[in-house]
Amino acid sequence: MSEADRFSPANCPRLILKVGSALLVDDEGRVKRAWLETFASDLVERTSAGQEIALVSSGAIALGARRLGLPGGGRNSLEDAQASAATGQIALAQVWAELLSSRGLNAAQVLVTLGDLEDRRRYLNASATLGRLLTLGVVPIVNENDTVATERIRFGDNDRLAARVGQAANAQGVILLSDIDGLYDSNPMRNPDAKMIPVVPTISAEIEAMADTGSASGMGSGGMVSKIEAARIATGSGMHMAIISGRIPHALRRFTETAHGTVFVGDGTAAARKAWLAGGISEGGTIIVDAGAVEALRRGSSLLPAGALRIEGEFHRGDLVVIRDSSGRRIARGLCEYDYDDACKIIGRRSEDILHILGYAPRSALVHRSHMAVL
């Protein structure tokens, strides 16, 4: 098996792709349609094979800056970047929507800020939205909401954003399509003898020392340092991550055929993603469940209100709760989808009754399996 096979539809049912600014937009701020056509064809090949894909797309600021006639690619000031993003986000969404719809795929725009993926409640909302879009066969086009983000509350680059989106979407892999084709032991633009590192099983201090802060194109906001940080986020959550060149036509197909690039190996998707849930100390409350719910949880199901007997302690939506059986044994830990007061009202009831009881029904589960670790 080649390293590229880790990202195949068979081994990676859900994949996050990050496309850098230099691949989408030329030096004049115009969309590179010829390259995008080949990339869209590669997407169709993968989605037709059953792979669910979300795109983290750069390019909004570069596109907006050209339309507004702003110098420096729209990055001379925070105000210029925000104005460029506001203008460019519309253009970028239109480009992706046209490309995908012409090939029978629906696109959805998802704009997030750092707070959306750092705050527990908003993280749950983002995760649920991404999951639903992907199961519907929609391709979410994700970007940082640079229109409202400030220097203190922003990711600052789409490499790390892609890794965080991978966490929220419960993906198995992340591929960064970049203006450089992988991690080298020194900067290949300065050292012609630099050697590519094809596989990184562990991100060591030596690997970190190989990173260079510069973006090869000068158009994007991330360099190799941000990619290493993204790899740390991804592999720490169990996902594999690859850095590959996007400068060639059919970049995804070529990666599949040649495995040319750098692959950072994750350490077991399910175990790593939920390790912090299983090993955490603080708990917001306890949900006591019946024997049927215990069996369902051990089979990998979510905790539904019907299986809950009572609740102890108080918590808010997104807080970590422990799930116990009627004898007090710990069965699982997870993030609760409801505040304490509302959870108390729906325990023992069917999911279809939630709307009538609460007047709203955001989730059918008390604790969703994607945010739960069975002990």
Phi, psi and omega in degrees: 000129177280163179298331179294335181294341177298338184252012179288159178304327181290322184261346184223080183301333182228122188232140175252129179244130176249127180247122183283161182301319184295339179277331184268327190231135179276182184296340179267002180082021180257147181291135178274080187294324182299315179293318181298326178299317180291323179295317179298323177296320177297322178299316181298320178302317183285317180293326177294333178274003175100003180278132176269130188230135169242142181251131168258109190249122170278181173113343185297315182294318180296318179293316181294322180298321179294317181294328181267352180070031182272139180284167176067024180065019180081012184247016179289338177205163178298321180296319178296318180297318180293318178294319178296318180297316181300321179282319185284335181298322178296314180297317181295317179298321179296318180300310182293319180299317180294314181299315184283320181295327178292347179246016174082016180247142176267140177248151175225139178268129178231112179254128183229158171244171178305319182297331181295331181252359176258322178286132187297318181293314181292328175299316178298320178297313180298317180298315180295319181294313179299316180299317180294316178301316183294319179292338176276359180083011179275148175259104178290133174256107189256139174211156174290139181280076183295346179295326183244347181289146175242175183300331183274343184230054179215156175292317179091342175203155183273355175293307179293325177300318180299319179294319179292323175296322176301319176299310184295327182272000182056045180278164177257345183207155176227130175241125176261111174272121192228177175273005171230147192268010177159186178269129178248159179287347171204171185293114183293342179282343179248335183236106181294345180264008180299141182248137177285145174260106186287328182223134176239100180287331181216138179274097182265176176297327179294320178294317179298326181291342180281346185288148176236137186283346185279141169273129187301325184275336187079358183266325183273180181253353183248154173233201182291331177301315180294329179289322175296318178296321177296320179296323178295318177297313184294307183291330176294339176261007177092356181276150168275149176225140179234144170250121180226162178283136174252008184280353181253153175296151179052052185300319180292318179297319180295322177297318178299320184282324187249339185060023181283119182152189177243127180248124174264123189271125175284163186250045175100101192305300187296315185294315184291320184296326186255005183299321182291331176292316183290326187262359182294159182257311185285143179222135182280338182178185183227138174244120179269131185236161180275175185297324179297320179293322178302313180296320180296318179296320181289341174272358177099013181274165173283163175271115178267155180304326184300332182271357183269134180263315178199169182232138178238143182080175180237151182201166175248163177303132181095350178285153178280128178236155175257141179251125182236156174276180186293343178266000177097358179289138178286127181254320183198168173227144180191176179267122183284141183272355183227153169294159183306310184301314180290323178298320179298327183286335187251356180297142181079359182253158179287151182300325181290349178271351186300316182302317181292322184285314186261341185086359175205160182213075183291326183220147178274342183253149170287314175226118182280146183299333180292340182241036184221143174239118177280132186268000000 
